[in-house]
Amino acid sequence: MQRPLIAGNWKMYKTATEARSFLQDFLQLYHEEYAVDVVMAPPFTALHALHNGLHTTSIALAAQNASSENEGALTGEISPLMIKDLGCTYVILGHSERRQHFGEGNALINKKVHLALSHQLRPILCVGELLTERETGQTNSVIEHQLLEGLHEMTAEQMKSVTIAYEPVWAIGTGKAATVDQATEVHAYIGTMIEKTWGVTRESIRILYGGSVNPENADSLFTSPQINGALVGKACLNPDSFAKIIASAHHSSV
Ligand code: PGA
């Protein structure tokens, strides 16, 4: 199994000035020698500041979204070329907030995944069911659909650069994380499906869990060999809690 990956999704929080001060505090608590890959996904406007602050570390930079086009008359859009130029190596795509509030569907997300990969950006593709879908027994079928369409026409080689984040929508920002058993079950399902559909081994793919991960539940989530890290929202905004989650991932992997 690969090293765990902990990614912080800052959402629409922190100015560039606040990002610099966050980083100063965080780097005091961060252990470069930990066996964990760390990714930070600040707003676009803080990418430059973080890139400058991270160059002495192995922490990677991600954008929270990118356009499905390289350039064009698309007011307000940011292309994968632009985020690459600012030092990003990862990009979060298909987050449930993009699906819910900005109408992003699987076909558009698929286009974004392909374009990102063509620029050697590593997509973190988010999938997850709504509460009503879970309650009506549709979790697996919803996720299967999101994966089949979101990763349509992906080669086995390309799949090795894709990270999946399982984020049940009911767990995001609610303080009510999935249990280890619930997450493990879905991760196992995703792993098997990816092996069967794209012919890659489970070990070559990282499946992160996201949704109310915090320093209190991280230890127990990382006991599951199916959970290869986390996509952290709220708790990544605080240097101390983000550092604690990274430490949990390290201790679970050694
Ligand atoms: P949360 O967000 O940790 O605040 O629930 C996770 C996410 O949206 O990626």
XYZ file of N, CA and C and ligand atoms in Angstrom:
771
model
N 0.844 -1.197 0.000
C 0.000 0.000 0.000
C 0.886 1.257 0.000
N 0.421 2.296 -0.662
C 1.204 3.529 -0.717
C 1.142 4.282 0.619
N 2.001 5.298 0.734
C 1.945 6.157 1.927
C 0.566 6.812 1.994
N 0.068 7.056 3.202
C -1.212 7.770 3.281
C -1.064 9.200 2.745
N -2.172 9.736 2.294
C -2.183 11.114 1.794
C -3.200 11.909 2.611
N -2.775 13.027 3.115
C -3.694 13.925 3.832
C -3.766 15.237 3.055
N -4.968 15.555 2.583
C -5.152 16.784 1.813
C -6.068 17.720 2.584
N -5.687 18.974 2.629
C -6.504 19.989 3.306
C -7.244 20.816 2.268
N -8.569 20.764 2.326
C -9.406 21.554 1.420
C -9.870 22.794 2.175
N -9.255 23.924 1.847
C -9.533 25.155 2.604
C -10.877 25.768 2.254
N -11.480 25.307 1.166
C -12.735 25.908 0.681
C -12.545 27.429 0.514
N -13.595 28.221 0.732
C -13.433 29.672 0.536
C -13.105 30.339 1.872
N -11.969 29.928 2.437
C -11.493 30.495 3.696
C -10.035 30.919 3.531
N -9.672 31.996 4.136
C -8.340 32.582 4.258
C -7.920 33.390 3.021
N -7.525 34.628 3.319
C -6.902 35.488 2.308
C -5.455 35.024 2.139
N -4.763 35.611 1.173
C -3.356 35.266 0.974
C -2.541 35.643 2.219
N -2.886 36.759 2.835
C -2.175 37.193 4.049
C -2.392 36.183 5.177
N -3.635 35.755 5.331
C -3.930 34.755 6.376
C -3.248 33.414 6.066
N -3.140 33.103 4.772
C -2.498 31.846 4.387
C -1.024 31.840 4.801
N -0.364 32.981 4.616
C 1.056 33.087 5.005
C 1.211 32.885 6.504
N 0.321 33.467 7.257
C 0.444 33.349 8.709
C 0.086 31.935 9.172
N -0.903 31.307 8.518
C -1.230 29.902 8.809
C 0.007 29.033 8.591
N 0.671 29.255 7.470
C 1.795 28.401 7.104
C 2.939 28.530 8.105
N 3.166 29.760 8.541
C 4.215 29.982 9.535
C 3.962 29.137 10.787
N 2.727 29.159 11.251
C 2.364 28.393 12.455
C 2.402 26.898 12.175
N 1.873 26.512 11.023
C 1.779 25.085 10.712
C 3.168 24.450 10.599
N 4.107 25.162 9.955
C 5.428 24.563 9.721
C 6.193 24.311 11.032
N 5.808 24.999 12.094
C 6.407 24.742 13.417
C 5.970 23.372 13.946
N 4.806 22.923 13.477
C 4.214 21.698 14.020
C 4.397 20.508 13.079
N 4.869 20.775 11.875
C 4.909 19.767 10.820
C 6.244 19.018 10.837
N 6.158 17.695 10.724
C 7.369 16.867 10.705
C 7.593 16.323 9.301
N 8.583 16.874 8.662
C 8.885 16.509 7.278
C 9.180 15.003 7.141
N 9.681 14.412 8.217
C 10.090 12.998 8.131
C 8.906 12.033 8.261
N 7.732 12.535 8.535
C 6.572 11.648 8.644
C 6.308 10.924 7.325
N 5.844 9.686 7.445
C 5.579 8.868 6.250
C 4.186 9.165 5.703
N 3.972 10.425 5.386
C 2.645 10.876 4.923
C 2.844 11.882 3.795
N 2.082 11.766 2.734
C 2.092 12.795 1.692
C 1.059 13.850 2.074
N 1.488 15.099 2.118
C 0.581 16.177 2.547
C 0.313 17.113 1.356
N -0.949 17.474 1.212
C -1.367 18.360 0.121
C -2.201 19.495 0.724
N -1.963 20.713 0.262
C -2.786 21.843 0.712
C -3.510 22.445 -0.480
N -4.818 22.612 -0.332
C -5.638 23.185 -1.404
C -6.298 24.473 -0.928
N -5.553 25.590 -0.996
C -6.122 26.886 -0.587
C -6.961 27.460 -1.730
N -7.632 28.569 -1.504
C -8.305 29.249 -2.628
C -7.262 29.652 -3.683
N -7.699 29.852 -4.908
C -6.784 30.236 -5.998
C -5.897 31.419 -5.598
N -6.525 32.380 -4.891
C -5.820 33.635 -4.579
C -4.674 33.443 -3.583
N -4.609 32.283 -2.920
C -3.519 32.051 -1.966
C -2.504 31.036 -2.505
N -2.689 30.575 -3.730
C -1.769 29.558 -4.275
C -0.338 30.105 -4.352
N -0.221 31.327 -4.825
C 1.119 31.898 -5.009
C 1.848 32.011 -3.661
N 1.122 32.526 -2.672
C 1.723 32.699 -1.341
C 2.148 31.352 -0.768
N 1.313 30.353 -0.909
C 1.663 29.043 -0.355
C 2.800 28.400 -1.138
N 2.795 28.576 -2.439
C 3.872 27.995 -3.244
C 5.220 28.533 -2.772
N 5.274 29.833 -2.541
C 6.519 30.436 -2.049
C 6.905 29.875 -0.678
N 5.902 29.692 0.175
C 6.177 29.239 1.535
C 6.477 27.757 1.644
N 6.099 26.998 0.639
C 6.239 25.534 0.738
C 7.465 24.993 0.026
N 8.229 25.868 -0.655
C 9.270 25.320 -1.527
C 10.373 24.574 -0.777
N 10.506 24.816 0.511
C 11.538 24.097 1.270
C 10.993 22.793 1.854
N 9.729 22.483 1.592
C 9.107 21.289 2.155
C 8.691 20.343 1.021
N 8.208 19.164 1.413
C 7.699 18.258 0.369
C 6.175 18.328 0.293
N 5.586 19.313 0.941
C 4.129 19.477 0.889
C 3.726 19.928 -0.513
N 2.723 19.251 -1.071
C 2.299 19.567 -2.436
C 1.118 20.537 -2.411
N 0.965 21.227 -3.523
C -0.075 22.244 -3.637
C -1.177 21.751 -4.574
N -2.418 22.049 -4.202
C -3.558 21.668 -5.056
C -4.459 22.866 -5.240
N -5.197 22.878 -6.350
C -6.291 23.822 -6.521
C -7.569 23.071 -6.162
N -8.611 23.826 -5.849
C -9.886 23.192 -5.438
C -10.792 22.903 -6.625
N -10.359 23.340 -7.813
C -11.161 23.178 -9.018
C -10.289 23.643 -10.171
N -10.673 23.311 -11.377
C -10.029 23.880 -12.569
C -11.029 23.762 -13.702
N -10.843 24.604 -14.692
C -11.752 24.622 -15.836
C -11.593 23.356 -16.683
N -12.569 23.115 -17.531
C -12.468 22.008 -18.490
C -11.845 22.492 -19.798
N -11.413 23.755 -19.816
C -10.776 24.318 -21.016
C -9.414 24.898 -20.639
N -8.514 24.925 -21.603
C -7.182 25.490 -21.365
C -7.182 27.006 -21.317
N -7.980 27.604 -22.201
C -8.091 29.065 -22.244
C -9.339 29.426 -23.028
N -9.713 30.688 -22.991
C -10.872 31.089 -23.781
C -11.606 32.239 -23.148
N -12.681 32.663 -23.812
C -13.508 33.753 -23.312
C -14.464 33.163 -22.274
N -13.938 32.875 -21.104
C -14.713 32.205 -20.048
C -14.512 32.983 -18.748
N -15.197 34.105 -18.657
C -15.021 35.031 -17.533
C -15.139 34.325 -16.182
N -14.141 34.528 -15.357
C -14.175 33.977 -13.998
C -13.602 32.580 -13.883
N -13.227 31.948 -14.985
C -12.694 30.586 -14.924
C -11.166 30.594 -14.736
N -10.669 29.506 -14.208
C -9.219 29.343 -14.012
C -8.835 28.010 -14.664
N -7.861 28.046 -15.547
C -7.551 26.826 -16.291
C -6.483 25.984 -15.595
N -6.423 24.702 -15.953
C -5.390 23.847 -15.360
C -3.978 24.347 -15.665
N -3.793 24.961 -16.844
C -2.467 25.514 -17.171
C -2.054 26.574 -16.159
N -3.045 27.369 -15.733
C -2.765 28.483 -14.816
C -2.397 27.985 -13.425
N -3.090 26.948 -12.983
C -2.767 26.446 -11.628
C -1.444 25.676 -11.637
N -1.160 25.021 -12.761
C 0.114 24.324 -12.908
C 1.247 25.338 -12.824
N 1.060 26.449 -13.507
C 2.068 27.507 -13.536
C 2.307 28.096 -12.142
N 1.299 28.004 -11.265
C 1.446 28.526 -9.899
C 1.982 27.463 -8.946
N 2.340 26.306 -9.484
C 2.994 25.295 -8.645
C 2.110 24.156 -8.184
N 0.875 24.087 -8.676
C 0.008 22.971 -8.255
C 0.453 21.675 -8.914
N 0.377 20.593 -8.134
C 0.599 19.265 -8.729
C -0.672 18.419 -8.623
N -1.604 18.858 -7.799
C -2.889 18.172 -7.640
C -4.026 19.147 -7.928
N -5.201 18.587 -8.221
C -6.403 19.420 -8.312
C -7.608 18.605 -7.812
N -8.390 19.216 -6.932
C -9.621 18.563 -6.457
C -10.692 18.771 -7.526
N -11.347 17.709 -7.932
C -12.402 17.828 -8.941
C -13.662 17.099 -8.483
N -14.801 17.662 -8.844
C -16.067 16.998 -8.531
C -16.461 17.033 -7.068
N -15.948 18.020 -6.330
C -16.365 18.132 -4.922
C -17.883 18.312 -4.860
N -18.506 17.780 -3.833
C -19.975 17.831 -3.772
C -20.498 19.264 -3.760
N -19.696 20.201 -3.227
C -20.152 21.605 -3.243
C -20.157 22.167 -4.666
N -19.246 21.695 -5.512
C -19.269 22.092 -6.940
C -20.468 21.446 -7.634
N -20.740 20.199 -7.269
C -21.880 19.502 -7.890
C -23.184 20.185 -7.468
N -23.299 20.474 -6.154
C -24.541 20.997 -5.584
C -24.814 22.460 -5.934
N -23.800 23.311 -5.761
C -24.045 24.758 -5.910
C -23.689 25.305 -7.287
N -22.903 24.561 -8.055
C -22.475 25.088 -9.351
C -22.888 24.166 -10.497
N -23.761 23.217 -10.191
C -24.357 22.374 -11.211
C -23.383 21.497 -11.988
N -22.256 21.149 -11.393
C -21.300 20.314 -12.131
C -21.780 18.868 -12.192
N -21.830 18.341 -13.376
C -22.250 16.952 -13.564
C -21.065 16.077 -13.927
N -21.310 14.779 -13.983
C -20.227 13.828 -14.218
C -19.518 14.035 -15.560
N -20.279 14.440 -16.590
C -19.657 14.591 -17.915
C -18.643 15.739 -17.896
N -19.035 16.852 -17.275
C -18.117 17.997 -17.172
C -16.902 17.613 -16.318
N -17.168 16.928 -15.225
C -16.082 16.524 -14.323
C -15.111 15.596 -15.072
N -15.652 14.710 -15.899
C -14.810 13.813 -16.694
C -13.889 14.608 -17.629
N -14.443 15.647 -18.236
C -13.646 16.482 -19.135
C -12.511 17.169 -18.354
N -12.849 17.621 -17.151
C -11.854 18.272 -16.308
C -10.747 17.291 -15.903
N -11.143 16.053 -15.574
C -10.159 15.047 -15.157
C -9.180 14.784 -16.310
N -9.720 14.609 -17.525
C -8.856 14.342 -18.674
C -7.902 15.511 -18.943
N -8.454 16.741 -18.881
C -7.609 17.899 -19.180
C -6.517 18.057 -18.109
N -6.892 17.872 -16.858
C -5.914 17.985 -15.769
C -4.781 16.974 -15.988
N -5.144 15.742 -16.294
C -4.129 14.704 -16.498
C -3.221 15.033 -17.681
N -3.788 15.665 -18.698
C -2.971 15.991 -19.869
C -1.902 17.031 -19.514
N -2.075 17.710 -18.381
C -1.061 18.668 -17.915
C -0.273 18.120 -16.721
N -0.329 16.809 -16.551
C 0.373 16.145 -15.423
C -0.084 16.660 -14.055
N -1.338 17.078 -13.988
C -1.918 17.406 -12.676
C -2.613 16.149 -12.181
N -2.488 15.861 -10.889
C -3.085 14.639 -10.339
C -4.470 14.976 -9.772
N -5.537 14.458 -10.386
C -6.879 14.778 -9.886
C -7.197 14.033 -8.580
N -7.853 14.743 -7.683
C -8.467 14.091 -6.514
C -9.956 14.143 -6.809
N -10.499 13.037 -7.254
C -11.902 13.007 -7.684
C -12.800 12.657 -6.491
N -13.747 13.559 -6.201
C -14.639 13.345 -5.052
C -15.935 12.663 -5.499
N -16.329 11.677 -4.750
C -17.613 11.001 -4.973
C -18.293 10.812 -3.621
N -19.605 10.659 -3.644
C -20.288 10.430 -2.368
C -21.787 10.566 -2.523
N -22.499 9.891 -1.643
C -23.960 9.843 -1.730
C -24.614 10.851 -0.786
N -25.830 11.256 -1.129
C -26.646 12.094 -0.245
C -27.244 11.206 0.848
N -27.737 11.830 1.906
C -28.331 11.056 2.998
C -29.526 10.220 2.503
N -30.360 10.849 1.673
C -31.542 10.120 1.188
C -31.122 8.915 0.343
N -30.045 9.068 -0.389
C -29.561 7.948 -1.211
C -29.051 6.809 -0.324
N -28.373 7.162 0.755
C -27.920 6.114 1.682
C -29.130 5.426 2.311
N -30.076 6.253 2.738
C -31.238 5.688 3.447
C -32.095 4.794 2.556
N -31.985 5.006 1.243
C -32.781 4.168 0.340
C -31.914 3.099 -0.347
N -30.760 2.859 0.261
C -29.918 1.746 -0.201
C -29.249 1.963 -1.552
N -29.052 3.237 -1.915
C -28.483 3.487 -3.255
C -27.005 3.882 -3.229
N -26.383 3.802 -2.061
C -24.996 4.296 -1.943
C -24.086 3.736 -3.033
N -24.013 2.425 -3.144
C -23.078 1.834 -4.103
C -23.398 2.204 -5.543
N -24.683 2.224 -5.867
C -25.011 2.513 -7.269
C -24.714 3.976 -7.612
N -24.941 4.883 -6.653
C -24.635 6.301 -6.900
C -23.132 6.473 -7.135
N -22.361 5.828 -6.297
C -20.904 5.972 -6.400
C -20.373 5.307 -7.668
N -20.935 4.176 -8.000
C -20.518 3.486 -9.227
C -20.758 4.390 -10.452
N -21.921 5.007 -10.463
C -22.290 5.908 -11.540
C -21.314 7.096 -11.616
N -21.029 7.694 -10.475
C -20.104 8.839 -10.440
C -18.722 8.441 -10.948
N -18.292 7.242 -10.588
C -16.963 6.792 -11.021
C -16.939 6.431 -12.500
N -17.949 5.690 -12.955
C -17.967 5.258 -14.358
C -18.017 6.469 -15.287
N -18.811 7.466 -14.921
C -18.926 8.648 -15.783
C -17.777 9.632 -15.560
N -17.416 9.822 -14.311
C -16.334 10.775 -14.004
C -14.986 10.300 -14.524
N -14.806 8.987 -14.608
C -13.520 8.435 -15.063
C -13.653 7.737 -16.404
N -14.661 8.155 -17.170
C -14.906 7.558 -18.477
C -13.668 7.679 -19.362
N -13.340 6.593 -20.051
C -12.217 6.549 -20.999
C -10.872 6.855 -20.374
N -10.709 6.435 -19.154
C -9.423 6.593 -18.472
C -8.618 5.311 -18.723
N -7.336 5.438 -19.027
C -6.520 4.230 -19.197
C -6.036 3.763 -17.820
N -5.566 2.532 -17.764
C -5.035 1.998 -16.503
C -3.858 2.862 -16.049
N -3.054 3.310 -16.992
C -1.894 4.134 -16.662
C -2.347 5.467 -16.055
N -3.356 6.079 -16.658
C -3.873 7.350 -16.132
C -4.473 7.160 -14.743
N -5.123 6.009 -14.538
C -5.779 5.752 -13.251
C -4.784 5.812 -12.092
N -3.532 5.464 -12.384
C -2.526 5.461 -11.315
C -2.226 6.874 -10.817
N -2.607 7.897 -11.598
C -2.386 9.274 -11.146
C -3.631 9.873 -10.508
N -4.699 9.085 -10.447
C -5.955 9.598 -9.891
C -6.087 9.149 -8.432
N -6.498 10.073 -7.583
C -6.833 9.737 -6.193
C -8.342 9.882 -6.065
N -8.968 8.929 -5.385
C -10.415 9.027 -5.160
C -10.645 9.514 -3.724
N -11.588 10.432 -3.559
C -11.983 10.823 -2.202
C -13.444 10.428 -2.022
N -13.678 9.511 -1.109
C -15.064 9.161 -0.779
C -15.545 10.140 0.274
N -16.504 10.989 -0.111
C -17.027 11.994 0.809
C -18.548 11.908 0.850
N -19.100 11.159 1.792
C -20.557 11.133 1.900
C -21.056 12.548 2.178
N -22.018 13.001 1.378
C -22.425 14.408 1.454
C -22.971 14.738 2.850
N -23.630 13.767 3.472
C -24.214 13.983 4.803
C -23.151 14.142 5.885
N -21.919 13.809 5.563
C -20.852 13.911 6.573
C -20.031 15.182 6.415
N -20.198 15.874 5.286
C -19.377 17.060 5.021
C -19.874 18.258 5.816
N -18.992 18.782 6.663
C -19.296 19.997 7.417
C -20.382 19.826 8.469
N -20.742 18.598 8.783
C -21.835 18.360 9.724
C -21.341 17.949 11.110
N -20.047 17.621 11.200
C -19.521 17.121 12.471
C -19.893 15.665 12.691
N -20.543 15.067 11.717
C -21.007 13.674 11.848
C -20.286 12.828 10.788
N -19.077 12.387 11.126
C -18.285 11.593 10.168
C -18.906 10.213 9.990
N -18.604 9.581 8.873
C -18.987 8.180 8.700
C -18.240 7.351 9.742
N -18.793 6.229 10.124
C -18.061 5.347 11.034
C -16.978 4.638 10.226
N -16.029 4.059 10.937
C -14.956 3.316 10.253
C -15.577 2.213 9.395
N -16.585 1.547 9.920
C -17.214 0.450 9.167
C -17.913 0.955 7.918
N -18.632 2.057 8.062
C -19.326 2.613 6.884
C -18.319 3.004 5.803
N -17.265 3.699 6.193
C -16.269 4.149 5.204
C -15.546 2.938 4.608
N -15.178 2.002 5.452
C -14.439 0.817 4.974
C -15.243 0.064 3.927
N -16.527 -0.067 4.189
C -17.388 -0.810 3.269
C -17.411 -0.142 1.880
N -17.579 1.179 1.872
C -17.638 1.884 0.581
C -16.266 1.883 -0.096
N -15.206 2.084 0.681
C -13.862 2.072 0.086
C -13.573 0.717 -0.563
N -13.979 -0.348 0.099
C -13.744 -1.690 -0.452
C -14.518 -1.851 -1.755
N -15.728 -1.330 -1.760
C -16.559 -1.409 -2.968
C -15.896 -0.637 -4.118
N -15.434 0.576 -3.805
C -14.774 1.404 -4.831
C -13.519 0.695 -5.356
N -12.742 0.135 -4.435
C -11.492 -0.544 -4.814
C -11.760 -1.695 -5.765
N -12.738 -2.514 -5.430
C -13.062 -3.680 -6.263
C -13.559 -3.217 -7.631
N -14.390 -2.193 -7.604
C -14.946 -1.706 -8.856
C -13.850 -1.146 -9.767
N -12.920 -0.433 -9.183
C -11.832 0.148 -9.979
C -10.935 -0.957 -10.552
N -10.669 -1.959 -9.735
C -9.848 -3.082 -10.226
C -10.510 -3.738 -11.430
N -11.812 -3.979 -11.278
C -12.551 -4.683 -12.338
C -12.683 -3.826 -13.604
N -12.995 -2.549 -13.420
C -13.297 -1.698 -14.575
C -12.047 -1.236 -15.307
N -11.017 -0.862 -14.539
C -9.857 -0.250 -15.195
C -8.611 -1.141 -15.170
N -8.728 -2.301 -14.529
C -7.609 -3.241 -14.544
C -6.380 -2.773 -13.789
N -6.598 -1.949 -12.759
C -5.455 -1.557 -11.922
C -5.582 -2.253 -10.571
N -4.483 -2.444 -9.884
C -4.558 -3.117 -8.585
C -5.022 -2.115 -7.520
N -5.680 -2.623 -6.517
C -6.153 -1.784 -5.411
C -4.993 -1.023 -4.778
N -3.835 -1.672 -4.728
C -2.663 -1.068 -4.071
C -2.141 0.155 -4.832
N -2.462 0.227 -6.116
C -1.914 1.364 -6.881
C -2.829 2.597 -6.826
N -3.957 2.463 -6.145
C -4.916 3.579 -6.071
C -5.087 4.003 -4.612
N -5.103 5.319 -4.387
C -5.397 5.767 -3.024
C -6.838 6.213 -2.937
N -7.522 5.720 -1.915
C -8.904 6.137 -1.666
C -8.930 6.850 -0.314
N -9.221 8.156 -0.372
C -9.255 8.967 0.851
C -10.670 9.005 1.382
N -10.805 9.213 2.673
C -12.121 9.464 3.252
C -12.224 10.963 3.556
N -13.385 11.552 3.305
C -13.607 12.947 3.670
C -14.991 13.146 4.236
N -15.112 14.074 5.179
C -16.398 14.368 5.815
C -16.218 14.369 7.316
N -16.017 15.588 7.871
C -15.884 15.769 9.318
C -14.729 14.989 9.951
N -13.632 14.844 9.202
C -12.431 14.251 9.816
C -11.847 15.293 10.770
N -11.480 14.856 11.969
C -10.888 15.774 12.943
C -9.865 15.014 13.790
N -9.131 15.702 14.651
C -8.088 15.003 15.417
C -8.663 13.909 16.329
N -9.931 14.016 16.665
C -10.534 13.019 17.572
C -10.883 11.719 16.851
N -11.332 11.806 15.612
C -11.727 10.562 14.930
C -10.667 10.020 13.951
N -9.588 10.802 13.747
C -8.593 10.391 12.735
C -7.946 9.053 13.085
N -7.531 8.884 14.339
C -6.851 7.633 14.729
C -7.688 6.427 14.355
N -8.981 6.490 14.699
C -9.799 5.302 14.456
C -10.056 5.119 12.958
N -10.267 6.205 12.209
C -10.469 6.046 10.753
C -9.246 5.398 10.106
N -8.052 5.802 10.546
C -6.841 5.298 9.887
C -6.471 3.873 10.317
N -7.257 3.289 11.231
C -6.985 1.876 11.552
C -7.416 0.983 10.387
N -8.293 1.504 9.520
C -8.781 0.681 8.418
C -7.782 0.692 7.266
N -7.311 -0.491 6.837
C -6.376 -0.518 5.704
C -7.017 -0.040 4.411
N -8.348 0.051 4.385
C -9.052 0.556 3.203
C -8.981 2.082 3.095
N -8.694 2.742 4.211
C -8.705 4.210 4.227
C -7.258 4.707 4.078
N -6.948 5.220 2.899
C -5.555 5.552 2.575
C -5.230 7.018 2.817
N -6.007 7.659 3.668
C -5.765 9.054 3.982
C -7.077 9.798 4.056
N -6.996 11.130 4.083
C -8.215 11.917 4.273
C -8.186 13.209 3.477
N -9.375 13.639 3.096
C -9.575 14.981 2.555
C -10.268 15.751 3.678
N -9.552 16.717 4.211
C -9.985 17.387 5.438
C -10.461 18.796 5.128
N -11.654 19.163 5.551
C -12.151 20.513 5.346
C -11.885 21.366 6.572
N -12.922 21.516 7.392
C -12.861 22.440 8.540
C -11.585 22.288 9.393
N -11.222 21.049 9.694
C -10.104 20.835 10.616
C -8.745 21.177 10.004
N -8.695 21.428 8.690
C -7.384 21.783 8.114
C -7.111 23.272 8.225
N -8.104 24.031 8.675
C -7.945 25.491 8.755
C -7.201 25.911 10.014
N -7.072 24.975 10.915
C -6.362 25.236 12.160
C -5.035 24.466 12.130
N -3.895 25.169 12.273
C -2.599 24.491 12.124
C -2.457 23.295 13.061
N -2.932 23.464 14.286
C -2.763 22.417 15.277
C -3.579 21.171 14.921
N -4.838 21.364 14.531
C -5.647 20.178 14.243
C -5.208 19.513 12.946
N -4.766 20.295 11.954
C -4.285 19.670 10.713
C -3.019 18.857 11.009
N -2.127 19.428 11.804
C -0.891 18.712 12.149
C -1.204 17.427 12.921
N -2.220 17.470 13.777
C -2.577 16.273 14.553
C -3.109 15.167 13.640
N -3.893 15.533 12.645
C -4.441 14.531 11.716
C -3.300 13.897 10.914
N -2.333 14.707 10.519
C -1.175 14.183 9.779
C -0.385 13.222 10.683
N -0.243 13.596 11.945
C 0.469 12.713 12.888
C -0.261 11.394 13.052
N -1.597 11.435 13.095
C -2.377 10.186 13.189
C -2.108 9.286 11.996
N -2.086 9.890 10.807
C -1.853 9.095 9.594
C -0.458 8.488 9.639
N 0.499 9.267 10.109
C 1.879 8.752 10.220
C 1.927 7.560 11.174
N 1.326 7.723 12.344
C 1.404 6.650 13.348
C 0.672 5.402 12.881
N -0.355 5.570 12.060
C -1.085 4.396 11.583
C -0.289 3.652 10.502
N 0.671 4.353 9.894
C 1.365 3.743 8.755
C 2.724 3.150 9.135
N 3.155 3.394 10.374
C 4.499 2.868 10.756
C 4.388 1.715 11.756
P -15.261 18.822 6.337
O -15.112 18.970 4.734
O -13.988 18.137 6.808
O -15.390 20.221 6.837
O -16.445 17.979 6.572
C -14.565 17.970 3.943
C -14.615 18.353 2.497
O -15.580 19.018 2.092
O -13.708 18.022 1.713
